[in-house]
Amino acid sequence: MFLLGTSNSGWVQLYEHFTELTNETLDIEYLKILEQETKKEPYDIRLLDKVIKSIDTWLYKVNSSSKNNSKAILLKYGIDNEELMENFSEFMKIIDLLEDGDEIHIDITHAFRSIPVFMYLILEFIETLNYKKIKLCGMYYGMSEARTVFDKVDIIDYPVGENIRKLENERIIGDKPKNGKIPVGKIVNLKPILDISKWIRSTHDFINYGNGYGISTMIENDVNSNEITLTLGVKIKDISNLTNINFLVELRHEIKNMNSLLNTPDIDRGIIKYIKPILLDFTNRFSRLDTDSEFQLDLAKWYIENKRYGHGYICLVEAILTKTCELYGENVENLNNRNLIKSAFFLTKKVKTSVDIKKYGDLFHETNSIRKKIAHASFISESSIDKIPYNRHIEKAQSYADDMEKLFNSPNIQSMPNIITIEMIKRNYKPPNKNKRR
């Protein structure tokens, strides 16, 4: 157990309680010192050693594998920024005491309001940054304001005897027995609050970065999940994999499947019902597009919006290639056709044509040069871009996408096959050298 409290928290009551649970004899002299010294501030934390020992004795009694390494941590009241940061530092010490595989149960029944907030933030820190591989099993709160009257004392797991005196002295429950009955505050598990936070964070990660592994796991572990929501979780994971590996053809197909799934009536279960509109905004953005080139261009814009510039440039180049294949009626998924169409961009420099078509060709060459440098981790030499700092490529990414969108809708680009004919392209086509970097 890690016990967090201020200097005058109920350390005396803890010592009495756990000593009695183990049928040990109370050290009356220590009890007097504890009662006096804990009213002062500050004091040496070693004063609490016997309190912790009484807890470890009880832990060993109920579980012989207990390691006898409970800790007491003294906190400030948190009345100003300095004290709050001191408390945060004390909380962070707990992380070093945790081990991979630990299961955490948090009791915040008697905590100051700031303490549960800090505990929540620390758990977010540990889990979000994967600092330690732990499992939060519950965060428990004694809801004294929602008391129920029970007939028996042992339902709260306190043995009869001395603990009745504690109840009568209002040390534990806070109310005296009435007509032989004891009002007991219900213990509630607040873990769903932490789970909601995970839903929020994992949904944000998916719609903004294509990282749906978290939300997929949440769906898989959700007690409200049925066959269709579990299928949705699998789809989200597939989309995440395809987004990260940048397989655009398969990605478009899976986004459409996910969009159809989200429009199924049986999907409205549990928290999925409330995040569905956000997921639909994501899938609708890409599902409404009519052509592969529109999808690839919008995907490039999405990558750029979320600062994934490498993927953005790759998609920009693929989008302009796909658009040109569509203009010439070529199969956009055939690699030979895509290589053939690249010759059209070299002809835009040689053939007298419109400003738009010339700019269209220049746009391909510029983005493709950057794409090649990205693909080869900047080790490839491209004279046209070598002297341009990397941050300039980042700054220009959005304008490249905007220019490409305008040109896709330009009437001059639609007439390109009439000016640079497919016959001209085939005559100028040179099959790619397999040994040359692409």
Short mmCIF file of C-alpha atoms in Angstrom, two decimals, residues 343-353 358 420 424 428 430:
data_model
loop_
_atom_site.label_atom_id
_atom_site.label_comp_id
_atom_site.label_asym_id
_atom_site.label_seq_id
_atom_site.Cartn_x
_atom_site.Cartn_y
_atom_site.Cartn_z
CA SER A 343 6.28 10.98 -69.57
CA ALA A 344 3.44 13.47 -69.96
CA PHE A 345 5.03 15.69 -67.31
CA PHE A 346 8.30 15.88 -69.24
CA LEU A 347 6.40 16.87 -72.38
CA THR A 348 4.76 19.81 -70.56
CA LYS A 349 8.21 21.48 -70.74
CA LYS A 350 8.66 20.79 -74.47
CA VAL A 351 5.22 21.23 -75.97
CA LYS A 352 3.67 24.66 -76.39
CA THR A 353 0.67 24.58 -74.13
CA LYS A 358 2.87 23.90 -67.71
CA ILE A 420 -0.28 16.12 -75.27
CA MET A 424 3.15 11.53 -78.03
CA ASN A 428 8.72 9.71 -75.54
CA LYS A 430 11.50 5.40 -71.56
#
